[in-house]
Coordinates of C-alpha atoms in Angstrom, one line a residue:
M16 CA -17.5 17.7 8.1
I17 CA -14.6 16.8 5.9
K18 CA -11.3 16.9 7.7
I19 CA -9.0 19.5 6.0
K20 CA -5.6 17.8 6.0
A21 CA -3.6 20.6 4.4
L22 CA -5.7 23.7 3.6
L23 CA -3.7 25.8 1.2
L24 CA -4.0 29.5 2.1
I25 CA -4.7 31.7 -0.9
T26 CA -4.8 35.1 0.7
C27 CA -1.3 35.9 -0.3
S28 CA -2.1 34.7 -3.8
I29 CA -5.0 37.1 -4.1
F30 CA -2.9 40.0 -2.7
F31 CA -0.3 39.2 -5.2
I32 CA -2.8 39.4 -8.1
Q33 CA -4.2 42.6 -6.6
A34 CA -0.7 44.2 -6.5
C35 CA -0.4 43.6 -10.2
N36 CA -3.6 45.6 -10.8
D37 CA -3.0 48.6 -8.5
S38 CA -3.3 50.9 -11.5
D39 CA -6.8 49.7 -12.3
D40 CA -9.9 51.1 -10.7
E41 CA -11.8 47.9 -11.4
V42 CA -12.1 45.2 -8.7
P43 CA -9.3 42.7 -9.4
V44 CA -10.2 39.2 -10.6
A45 CA -8.6 36.0 -9.3
T46 CA -9.7 33.1 -11.5
I47 CA -9.0 29.4 -11.0
V48 CA -5.9 29.7 -13.2
D49 CA -4.7 32.8 -11.5
V50 CA -4.9 31.2 -8.0
A51 CA -3.3 28.0 -9.2
K52 CA -0.4 29.9 -10.8
A53 CA 0.1 32.0 -7.7
N54 CA 0.0 29.1 -5.4
G55 CA 3.2 27.5 -6.8
N56 CA 2.2 23.8 -6.2
F57 CA 0.4 23.3 -9.6
T58 CA 3.1 24.1 -12.2
T59 CA 2.5 20.8 -14.1
L60 CA -1.2 21.3 -14.1
I61 CA -0.8 24.9 -15.4
A62 CA 1.6 23.6 -18.1
A63 CA -1.0 21.0 -19.1
L64 CA -3.8 23.6 -19.2
E65 CA -1.7 25.9 -21.3
A66 CA -0.7 23.1 -23.7
T67 CA -4.4 22.3 -24.3
G68 CA -5.8 25.8 -24.3
L69 CA -7.9 25.0 -21.3
D70 CA -6.3 27.7 -19.3
E71 CA -8.4 30.2 -21.2
T72 CA -11.6 28.2 -20.4
L73 CA -10.8 28.1 -16.7
S74 CA -10.0 31.9 -16.8
D75 CA -13.5 32.7 -18.1
T76 CA -15.4 34.6 -15.5
N77 CA -18.7 34.2 -17.3
S78 CA -18.8 30.5 -16.2
T79 CA -18.1 28.7 -13.0
Y80 CA -16.3 25.4 -12.4
T81 CA -15.2 23.1 -9.7
V82 CA -11.6 21.7 -10.3
F83 CA -10.1 18.7 -8.5
A84 CA -6.6 19.9 -8.9
P85 CA -3.6 17.4 -8.8
T86 CA -0.5 18.9 -7.2
D87 CA 2.9 18.7 -8.8
A88 CA 3.6 15.7 -6.5
A89 CA 0.5 14.0 -7.8
F90 CA 1.6 14.4 -11.4
A91 CA 5.1 13.3 -10.5
L92 CA 3.6 9.9 -9.6
L93 CA 3.0 9.4 -13.3
G94 CA 6.7 9.7 -14.1
D95 CA 8.4 12.2 -16.4
D96 CA 8.0 10.0 -19.6
A97 CA 4.2 9.8 -19.1
I98 CA 3.9 13.5 -18.4
N99 CA 6.0 14.4 -21.5
S100 CA 4.0 12.0 -23.6
L101 CA 0.7 13.6 -22.5
L102 CA 2.0 17.1 -23.2
N103 CA 2.6 16.0 -26.8
D104 CA -0.8 14.3 -27.1
T105 CA -3.2 17.2 -26.4
D106 CA -6.4 15.3 -27.3
T107 CA -5.7 12.7 -24.6
L108 CA -4.5 15.3 -22.2
S109 CA -7.6 17.5 -22.7
N110 CA -9.8 14.4 -21.9
I111 CA -7.8 13.8 -18.7
L112 CA -7.9 17.4 -17.6
T113 CA -11.6 17.9 -18.2
Y114 CA -12.1 14.7 -16.2
H115 CA -11.0 16.8 -13.2
V116 CA -13.6 19.5 -13.8
I117 CA -17.3 19.9 -12.9
S118 CA -19.4 22.6 -14.5
G119 CA -20.7 24.8 -11.7
E120 CA -19.6 25.2 -8.1
V121 CA -19.5 22.2 -5.8
S122 CA -18.5 22.9 -2.3
S123 CA -17.0 20.3 0.1
V124 CA -20.3 20.1 1.8
A125 CA -22.1 19.4 -1.5
A126 CA -19.4 16.8 -2.4
E127 CA -19.9 15.1 1.0
A128 CA -23.6 14.9 0.3
A129 CA -22.7 13.1 -3.0
V130 CA -20.9 10.3 -1.2
G131 CA -21.8 6.9 -2.6
I132 CA -22.9 8.2 -6.0
T133 CA -21.3 9.1 -9.2
V134 CA -20.9 12.6 -10.6
E135 CA -20.6 13.6 -14.2
M136 CA -17.5 15.6 -15.2
V137 CA -17.0 18.1 -18.1
N138 CA -15.6 15.3 -20.4
G139 CA -18.8 13.3 -20.1
D140 CA -17.4 10.6 -17.8
S141 CA -18.2 10.2 -14.2
I142 CA -16.3 10.0 -10.9
G143 CA -17.1 8.1 -7.8
I144 CA -17.3 10.0 -4.5
S145 CA -16.7 8.3 -1.2
L146 CA -15.2 8.8 2.2
D147 CA -12.2 7.3 4.0
G148 CA -12.8 8.2 7.6
D149 CA -13.1 12.0 7.5
N150 CA -11.3 12.3 4.1
L151 CA -13.1 12.8 0.9
L152 CA -12.1 10.5 -2.0
V153 CA -12.5 11.1 -5.7
N154 CA -12.2 7.7 -7.4
T155 CA -9.1 6.5 -5.5
A156 CA -7.5 10.0 -5.0
T157 CA -7.7 11.7 -1.6
V158 CA -8.8 15.3 -1.4
T159 CA -6.1 17.0 0.7
A160 CA -7.5 20.6 0.7
V161 CA -11.0 21.9 0.0
D162 CA -13.0 25.0 -0.8
I163 CA -10.3 27.2 -2.3
E164 CA -12.5 29.9 -3.6
T165 CA -11.8 31.9 -6.8
D166 CA -13.9 34.4 -8.8
N167 CA -15.1 31.7 -11.2
G168 CA -15.3 28.6 -9.1
I169 CA -13.8 26.4 -6.5
I170 CA -10.6 24.3 -6.3
H171 CA -10.3 21.1 -4.3
V172 CA -6.7 19.7 -4.2
I173 CA -6.1 16.0 -4.8
D174 CA -3.0 13.7 -4.3
A175 CA -3.3 11.7 -7.6
V176 CA -4.2 12.3 -11.2
L177 CA -7.6 11.0 -12.2
M178 CA -7.7 8.8 -15.3
P179 CA -11.0 8.6 -17.3
P180 CA -12.5 5.1 -17.3
A181 CA -12.1 2.9 -20.4
A182 CA -14.7 3.3 -23.1
K183 CA -17.1 0.3 -23.4
G184 CA -17.0 0.1 -27.2
A185 CA -18.9 -2.8 -28.8
P186 CA -17.3 -6.0 -27.4
M187 CA -18.1 -9.2 -29.3
D188 CA -16.8 -11.9 -26.8
N189 CA -18.6 -13.0 -23.7
I190 CA -17.0 -13.2 -20.2
V191 CA -15.7 -16.8 -20.7
E192 CA -14.4 -16.1 -24.3
T193 CA -12.7 -13.0 -23.1
A194 CA -11.0 -14.8 -20.2
V195 CA -9.8 -17.6 -22.5
A196 CA -8.4 -15.2 -25.0
A197 CA -6.6 -13.2 -22.4
G198 CA -4.2 -16.1 -21.6
N199 CA -3.7 -15.3 -17.9
F200 CA -6.8 -16.9 -16.6
T201 CA -6.2 -20.5 -17.5
T202 CA -6.7 -21.8 -13.9
L203 CA -9.9 -19.7 -13.5
V204 CA -11.3 -21.1 -16.8
S205 CA -10.4 -24.6 -15.8
V206 CA -12.1 -24.4 -12.4
L207 CA -15.2 -22.7 -14.0
E208 CA -15.4 -25.7 -16.4
A209 CA -14.9 -28.1 -13.5
T210 CA -17.9 -26.6 -11.7
E211 CA -19.9 -26.0 -14.9
L212 CA -20.0 -22.3 -14.2
D213 CA -18.5 -21.5 -17.5
D214 CA -21.9 -22.1 -19.2
I215 CA -23.6 -19.7 -16.8
L216 CA -21.0 -16.9 -17.3
A217 CA -21.2 -17.4 -21.1
N218 CA -24.9 -16.7 -21.1
E219 CA -25.6 -13.7 -23.4
D220 CA -29.0 -13.2 -21.9
S221 CA -27.5 -12.3 -18.5
T222 CA -25.2 -9.6 -17.2
F223 CA -22.4 -10.2 -14.8
T224 CA -19.5 -8.4 -13.1
V225 CA -16.6 -10.7 -12.5
F226 CA -13.6 -10.0 -10.2
A227 CA -11.3 -12.4 -11.9
P228 CA -8.2 -13.9 -10.1
T229 CA -5.2 -14.3 -12.4
D230 CA -3.2 -17.5 -12.8
A231 CA -0.6 -16.0 -10.4
A232 CA -3.3 -15.5 -7.8
F233 CA -4.3 -19.2 -8.0
A234 CA -0.6 -20.2 -8.0
M235 CA -0.1 -18.8 -4.5
I236 CA -2.6 -21.4 -3.1
D237 CA -1.1 -24.8 -2.2
E238 CA -1.5 -27.4 -4.9
E239 CA -2.9 -30.0 -2.5
T240 CA -5.6 -27.5 -1.5
L241 CA -6.5 -26.8 -5.1
G242 CA -6.8 -30.6 -5.6
L243 CA -9.1 -30.9 -2.6
L244 CA -11.3 -28.1 -4.0
L245 CA -11.5 -29.9 -7.4
D246 CA -12.6 -33.0 -5.4
N247 CA -15.3 -30.8 -3.7
P248 CA -16.9 -28.9 -6.6
N249 CA -19.7 -27.5 -4.5
V250 CA -17.1 -25.8 -2.2
L251 CA -15.2 -24.6 -5.2
A252 CA -18.3 -23.2 -6.8
S253 CA -19.1 -21.3 -3.7
I254 CA -15.7 -19.7 -3.8
L255 CA -15.9 -18.8 -7.5
L256 CA -19.4 -17.3 -7.1
Q257 CA -18.0 -15.0 -4.5
H258 CA -16.2 -13.3 -7.4
V259 CA -19.4 -12.7 -9.4
V260 CA -22.0 -10.0 -9.1
S261 CA -25.0 -11.1 -11.0
G262 CA -27.5 -9.1 -12.9
V263 CA -25.6 -5.8 -13.0
E264 CA -22.6 -4.3 -14.7
V265 CA -20.5 -2.6 -12.0
D266 CA -17.8 -0.5 -13.7
S267 CA -14.8 0.9 -11.9
V268 CA -16.4 4.3 -11.2
N269 CA -19.4 2.7 -9.6
A270 CA -17.1 0.5 -7.6
Y271 CA -15.2 3.5 -6.3
A272 CA -18.5 5.0 -5.1
L273 CA -19.1 1.7 -3.2
N274 CA -15.9 2.2 -1.1
G275 CA -16.5 1.2 2.5
T276 CA -19.5 -0.9 1.7
S277 CA -20.0 -4.5 0.5
V278 CA -21.6 -6.1 -2.6
A279 CA -23.9 -9.1 -2.7
T280 CA -22.3 -11.7 -4.8
A281 CA -23.8 -14.7 -6.7
S282 CA -22.9 -16.9 -3.7
Q283 CA -25.1 -14.8 -1.4
A284 CA -21.9 -13.7 0.4
A285 CA -21.3 -10.0 1.0
I286 CA -17.8 -9.0 -0.1
D287 CA -16.2 -5.8 1.0
V288 CA -15.3 -3.1 -1.6
S289 CA -12.7 -0.6 -0.3
I290 CA -9.9 1.7 -1.4
N291 CA -6.3 1.6 -0.2
T292 CA -5.6 5.3 -0.1
S293 CA -1.8 4.8 0.4
A294 CA -1.6 2.9 -2.9
D295 CA -4.6 4.5 -4.6
M296 CA -5.9 1.0 -5.3
L297 CA -9.4 -0.4 -5.5
L298 CA -9.8 -3.5 -3.4
F299 CA -12.3 -6.4 -3.6
G300 CA -12.3 -8.7 -0.6
G301 CA -8.8 -7.4 0.3
A302 CA -7.4 -8.2 -3.2
N303 CA -6.0 -5.5 -5.4
V304 CA -8.0 -4.7 -8.6
I305 CA -5.0 -4.6 -10.9
S306 CA -6.9 -4.1 -14.1
K307 CA -10.3 -2.6 -14.5
D308 CA -13.2 -2.3 -17.0
I309 CA -12.5 -5.2 -19.4
Y310 CA -15.9 -5.1 -21.2
T311 CA -17.5 -8.1 -22.7
S312 CA -20.8 -8.8 -24.5
N313 CA -22.4 -9.8 -21.2
G314 CA -20.7 -7.8 -18.6
V315 CA -17.4 -6.5 -17.3
I316 CA -14.3 -8.1 -15.8
H317 CA -12.0 -6.6 -13.2
V318 CA -8.7 -8.4 -12.6
I319 CA -7.6 -9.1 -9.1
D320 CA -4.4 -10.5 -7.7
A321 CA -5.7 -12.9 -5.0
V322 CA -8.4 -15.5 -4.6
V323 CA -11.2 -14.4 -2.3
I324 CA -12.0 -17.3 0.0
G325 CA -14.2 -15.4 2.4
D326 CA -16.3 -17.4 4.8
V327 CA -16.1 -20.6 2.7
A328 CA -14.6 -23.4 4.7
L329 CA -11.8 -25.0 2.7
P330 CA -11.7 -28.8 2.6
E331 CA -9.2 -30.2 5.1
P332 CA -7.2 -33.4 5.1
P333 CA -7.7 -35.6 8.2
I334 CA -4.3 -34.9 9.6
S335 CA -2.8 -32.2 12.0
L336 CA -0.6 -29.3 11.2
V337 CA 2.4 -31.2 12.4
D338 CA 1.6 -34.2 10.2
V339 CA 1.0 -32.0 7.2
A340 CA 4.5 -30.4 7.8
R341 CA 6.1 -33.8 8.2
E342 CA 4.5 -35.2 5.0
N343 CA 5.3 -32.2 3.0
G344 CA 9.1 -32.7 3.1
S345 CA 10.0 -29.1 3.0
F346 CA 9.8 -28.4 6.7
T347 CA 12.3 -30.9 8.2
T348 CA 14.1 -28.2 10.3
L349 CA 10.8 -26.7 11.5
V350 CA 9.6 -30.1 12.6
A351 CA 12.9 -30.8 14.4
A352 CA 12.6 -27.5 16.2
L353 CA 8.9 -28.2 17.1
E354 CA 9.9 -31.6 18.5
A355 CA 12.9 -30.1 20.4
T356 CA 10.6 -27.7 22.2
G357 CA 7.5 -29.9 22.6
L358 CA 5.5 -27.6 20.4
D359 CA 4.8 -30.5 18.1
I360 CA 2.3 -31.8 20.7
V361 CA 0.6 -28.4 20.9
L362 CA 0.2 -28.0 17.1
A363 CA -1.0 -31.6 16.8
D364 CA -3.9 -31.0 19.1
T365 CA -7.0 -31.1 16.9
D366 CA -9.2 -29.5 19.7
S367 CA -7.5 -26.1 18.9
T368 CA -6.9 -24.3 15.6
Y369 CA -3.8 -22.4 14.6
T370 CA -2.4 -20.5 11.7
V371 CA 1.3 -21.2 11.2
F372 CA 3.5 -19.0 9.1
A373 CA 6.0 -21.8 8.5
P374 CA 9.6 -21.2 7.4
S375 CA 10.7 -23.7 4.8
D376 CA 14.0 -25.5 5.1
A377 CA 15.4 -23.0 2.6
A378 CA 14.3 -20.2 5.0
F379 CA 16.3 -21.8 7.9
E380 CA 19.3 -22.2 5.6
K381 CA 19.5 -18.4 5.3
L382 CA 20.4 -18.1 8.9
P383 CA 24.1 -17.7 9.7
E384 CA 26.0 -20.9 10.1
G385 CA 25.6 -22.5 13.5
T386 CA 22.4 -20.6 14.3
V387 CA 20.1 -23.6 14.0
A388 CA 22.3 -25.8 16.1
G389 CA 22.6 -23.1 18.7
L390 CA 18.8 -22.7 18.8
L391 CA 18.2 -26.4 19.1
A392 CA 20.4 -26.3 22.2
D393 CA 18.5 -23.3 23.6
T394 CA 14.9 -24.4 23.7
E395 CA 13.6 -21.4 25.6
T396 CA 14.8 -19.0 22.9
L397 CA 13.8 -21.4 20.2
S398 CA 10.3 -21.7 21.6
D399 CA 9.9 -18.0 21.6
I400 CA 10.9 -17.8 18.0
L401 CA 8.6 -20.6 16.9
L402 CA 5.6 -19.1 18.8
Y403 CA 6.3 -15.9 17.0
H404 CA 5.3 -17.8 13.8
V405 CA 2.0 -19.1 15.3
L406 CA -1.4 -17.3 15.5
A407 CA -4.4 -18.7 17.3
G408 CA -7.3 -19.4 15.0
N409 CA -7.7 -20.2 11.3
V410 CA -6.7 -17.4 9.0
T411 CA -6.9 -17.9 5.3
S412 CA -4.8 -15.9 2.8
D413 CA -7.4 -13.5 1.8
T414 CA -8.1 -12.6 5.4
A415 CA -4.4 -12.0 6.0
I416 CA -4.3 -9.8 2.9
T417 CA -7.3 -7.8 4.1
V418 CA -5.6 -7.2 7.4
A419 CA -2.4 -6.2 5.6
Q420 CA -4.3 -3.7 3.5
S421 CA -6.0 -2.1 6.5
N422 CA -4.9 0.6 8.9
S423 CA -4.5 -2.0 11.7
S424 CA -2.0 -4.4 10.1
L425 CA -0.2 -5.5 13.4
I426 CA -1.4 -8.9 14.8
T427 CA -0.4 -10.5 18.1
M428 CA 1.3 -13.9 17.8
E429 CA 1.3 -16.7 20.4
N430 CA 4.5 -15.4 22.0
T431 CA 2.6 -12.1 22.7
D432 CA 4.8 -10.1 20.3
N433 CA 3.3 -8.4 17.2
V434 CA 4.1 -9.0 13.6
A435 CA 3.3 -6.7 10.7
L436 CA 1.4 -7.9 7.7
S437 CA 1.8 -5.9 4.5
Y438 CA 0.8 -6.5 0.9
V439 CA 3.0 -4.9 -1.9
D440 CA 3.2 -5.9 -5.6
S441 CA 0.8 -8.8 -5.0
T442 CA 3.2 -10.3 -2.3
L443 CA 2.0 -10.9 1.3
F444 CA 4.7 -10.1 3.8
V445 CA 5.0 -11.1 7.5
N446 CA 7.5 -8.7 8.8
N447 CA 10.3 -8.9 6.3
A448 CA 9.4 -12.5 5.1
S449 CA 7.5 -13.2 1.9
V450 CA 4.7 -15.7 1.9
V451 CA 5.5 -18.0 -1.0
T452 CA 2.6 -20.5 -0.7
T453 CA -0.7 -20.0 1.1
D454 CA -3.5 -22.1 2.5
V455 CA -1.8 -25.4 3.1
M456 CA -4.7 -27.0 5.0
A457 CA -4.8 -29.3 8.0
D458 CA -7.7 -30.4 10.1
N459 CA -6.7 -28.0 12.9
G460 CA -5.6 -25.0 11.0
T461 CA -3.7 -23.5 8.1
I462 CA -0.1 -23.2 7.1
H463 CA 1.3 -20.3 5.0
V464 CA 4.9 -20.8 3.9
L465 CA 7.6 -18.2 4.5
D466 CA 10.9 -17.7 2.7
T467 CA 12.6 -16.3 5.8
V468 CA 12.6 -17.0 9.6
I469 CA 11.1 -14.0 11.4
M470 CA 12.7 -13.0 14.7
P471 CA 10.9 -11.5 17.6
P472 CA 11.7 -7.8 18.1
A473 CA 14.3 -6.7 20.6
E474 CA 13.0 -5.9 24.1
K475 CA 13.1 -2.2 24.9
G476 CA 14.4 -2.7 28.4
E477 CA 15.5 0.4 30.3
P478 CA 18.0 2.3 28.2
T479 CA 20.3 4.8 29.9
Q480 CA 21.7 6.7 26.9
S481 CA 20.2 9.2 24.5
I482 CA 20.4 8.8 20.7
V483 CA 23.5 11.1 20.6
D484 CA 25.2 9.2 23.6
V485 CA 24.7 5.9 21.8
A486 CA 26.1 7.3 18.5
V487 CA 29.1 8.9 20.2
A488 CA 29.9 5.6 22.0
D489 CA 29.8 3.6 18.8
D490 CA 32.9 3.8 16.6
R491 CA 30.7 3.0 13.5
F492 CA 29.1 6.5 13.7
T493 CA 32.1 8.9 14.0
T494 CA 31.3 10.6 10.7
L495 CA 27.6 10.8 11.6
V496 CA 28.5 12.5 14.9
D497 CA 30.8 14.9 13.1
A498 CA 28.0 15.7 10.6
L499 CA 25.4 16.2 13.4
T500 CA 27.9 18.6 15.1
A501 CA 28.5 20.6 12.0
A502 CA 24.7 20.9 11.4
N503 CA 24.0 21.9 15.0
L504 CA 21.7 18.9 15.5
V505 CA 23.5 17.3 18.5
D506 CA 21.4 19.1 21.1
V507 CA 18.2 18.4 19.1
L508 CA 18.7 14.6 19.0
A509 CA 20.0 14.6 22.6
N510 CA 16.7 16.2 23.8
E511 CA 15.1 13.9 26.4
E512 CA 11.8 15.8 26.0
S513 CA 11.4 14.6 22.4
T514 CA 11.1 11.2 20.8
F515 CA 12.9 10.3 17.5
T516 CA 13.6 7.4 15.2
V517 CA 17.0 7.8 13.5
F518 CA 18.0 5.7 10.5
A519 CA 21.7 6.1 11.2
P520 CA 24.3 5.8 8.4
T521 CA 27.6 4.1 9.3
N522 CA 31.0 5.4 8.5
D523 CA 31.1 3.0 5.6
A524 CA 27.8 4.5 4.4
F525 CA 29.4 8.0 4.3
D526 CA 32.5 6.6 2.6
K527 CA 30.3 5.7 -0.4
I528 CA 29.9 9.4 -1.1
D529 CA 32.6 10.9 -3.3
S530 CA 35.1 12.6 -0.9
A531 CA 34.8 16.0 -2.6
A532 CA 31.0 15.9 -2.5
L533 CA 31.1 14.8 1.1
D534 CA 33.5 17.7 2.1
A535 CA 31.2 20.1 0.3
L536 CA 28.1 18.7 2.1
L537 CA 29.8 18.9 5.5
A538 CA 30.7 22.6 4.7
D539 CA 27.1 23.5 3.7
T540 CA 25.3 23.7 7.0
E541 CA 21.8 24.2 5.5
A542 CA 22.1 21.3 3.0
L543 CA 23.7 19.1 5.6
R544 CA 21.0 19.7 8.1
E545 CA 18.3 18.8 5.5
V546 CA 20.1 15.6 4.5
L547 CA 20.5 14.5 8.2
L548 CA 16.9 15.4 9.1
Q549 CA 15.8 13.1 6.2
H550 CA 17.0 10.3 8.4
V551 CA 14.9 11.3 11.3
I552 CA 11.2 10.5 12.1
T553 CA 9.7 12.5 15.0
A554 CA 8.1 9.4 16.6
E555 CA 9.3 6.0 17.9
V556 CA 9.1 3.5 15.0
N557 CA 10.4 0.1 15.9
S558 CA 11.2 -2.5 13.3
V559 CA 7.7 -4.1 13.3
S560 CA 6.1 -0.7 12.8
A561 CA 8.6 -0.1 10.0
Y562 CA 7.7 -3.4 8.4
S563 CA 4.0 -2.3 8.5
L564 CA 4.9 0.8 6.5
N565 CA 6.2 -1.4 3.6
G566 CA 5.4 0.2 0.3
T567 CA 4.6 3.7 1.7
N568 CA 6.3 7.0 2.2
V569 CA 6.9 8.5 5.6
G570 CA 7.3 12.1 6.6
T571 CA 10.7 13.0 8.0
A572 CA 11.9 15.9 10.2
S573 CA 13.3 17.5 7.0
G574 CA 9.8 17.9 5.6
N575 CA 10.6 15.4 2.8
D576 CA 8.9 12.1 2.5
V577 CA 11.1 9.0 2.3
G578 CA 10.0 5.6 1.0
I579 CA 10.0 2.4 3.1
L580 CA 10.2 -0.9 1.3
I581 CA 10.9 -4.5 1.9
D582 CA 13.0 -6.2 -0.8
A583 CA 11.1 -9.4 -1.7
N584 CA 14.2 -11.1 -2.9
T585 CA 16.5 -10.4 0.1
G586 CA 14.0 -9.6 2.9
S587 CA 16.0 -6.4 3.5
L588 CA 14.1 -3.5 5.0
Q589 CA 15.0 -0.4 3.0
F590 CA 14.7 3.3 4.0
G591 CA 15.1 5.6 1.0
G592 CA 16.8 2.8 -0.8
A593 CA 19.3 2.2 2.0
N594 CA 19.4 -1.2 3.6
V595 CA 18.6 -1.4 7.3
I596 CA 21.3 -3.7 8.6
I597 CA 20.6 -3.5 12.4
T598 CA 17.2 -2.6 13.9
D599 CA 15.8 -1.6 17.3
I600 CA 18.7 0.0 19.2
Y601 CA 16.7 1.6 22.0
T602 CA 17.7 4.8 23.7
T603 CA 16.2 7.1 26.3
N604 CA 14.6 9.3 23.6
G605 CA 13.9 6.9 20.8
I606 CA 15.3 4.2 18.5
I607 CA 18.2 3.9 16.1
H608 CA 18.1 1.7 13.0
V609 CA 21.5 1.3 11.3
I610 CA 21.6 1.8 7.5
D611 CA 24.3 1.1 4.9
T612 CA 23.8 4.2 2.7
V613 CA 23.3 7.9 3.2
V614 CA 19.9 9.0 1.9
V615 CA 20.9 12.1 0.0
E616 CA 17.9 12.3 -2.3
P617 CA 14.4 11.7 -0.7

């Protein structure tokens, strides 16, 4: 059965409606619209229905409907400007709303039985039904509550607004002509021409689905590797054909229904199709589908943000990882560090394979002055740091991206500590470092270039003080301690029977708040308590786990969700927009991370 994540109880809603009809002898009616209004979480949906007149349709008790109802939070993801624009464009809005409605009643059990197929909606377009574990998905949206019964149908709650697929129209250009005209597929077109696959994909007598990497996707791959591929056209062709499904037009809706399966490509490789439910993104081979349903005269193009290498063995120069780093010229500090620790011999061994997330010279230059010299004199610490950048085995960029997009994005490095892979805005992160170049090949592994040196996480040890004890003993947190006292939260965060992660604002962080506003907040116990609990997660989340949450929202003890993000320009971990300036201060009942701004708004 489908797991009900947050079943919305409607009993009170029905009683409310009944109370309004006490004077009538007839049995009270609770329609889809009545229940949605009484619930309180669908105010935007109700406003949209009323703007289009569809509230009357869904109040008709002579018909039955199934509504996949986006919450206010789901609509909020569109942004105020988009919502206001839709409310002023009722034709478009009606099309979107009726894309959420099925004629007749479809229970969660019936919906589960439709997994893997498409279902027609009232507007004439179809949705793709799939599962993510126990959770039902509609296109990329997650159903968060099921089987809310009304007198004229069923409501299932979803966490995103569904957008109808693009109309096919009557395209005149074939796949290759469309790619050329787009202007952001110049590398793809050139490699298709180099392998003579352009003639095949221009064939008007065939049908293809192409998952097309952009120029930016190809630009992530090392230039030397691309050169080697051009010198090996058969290998290059195998990679390109992994992006092509031959003989069939797979539109986005059909792709949604394929979630959790794989498709046979023209290379004979099976490439995974999945949905990242955190980002509501369709994935192909781990890459994000960033634009869908570009129809051509002989098929359809979906745009992806990474090249899918799959099981194809990339051509390798006949030199080791260390020799590649030496010849490159951008890794002089890394090579010196390897030589100082003797790890250059390990990484030059061609009987083993490794993946090295290699900090460039520019990455080492970001470290505080004197750090590199100090590390070169402390080879034990330096060796631990270097091995924290090394992974046994050969991992190409698309494999790393696939792991980053999964629910198990922590990987164990050669020093036995974990790093977190994440993939946000088409950037691959290793902890807080951005990967700026991928797939630099050697004959015993692969190098991916980092813009920041990643540091092993602090050891937990055996802390002796609680979260409150640590804060009281640290002069940087006097305002925080005063605030916790005023909000009656000291005993809560000192509780040794519970576990917390606290993103703790410093005195300087509180000083950023206008003094009058701060005084008012400190005097308002309820508001102060909510703000402070927005800084608390009721679990132990160390820095690496926090890095793995990059680009997501996390639930806090206040009941509000707060975003976690890594700034690709600075490498700073951010919590609700505040910079995390110190990580992993362990206590007897959790962890403190120090932040530079108070998170007032979630």
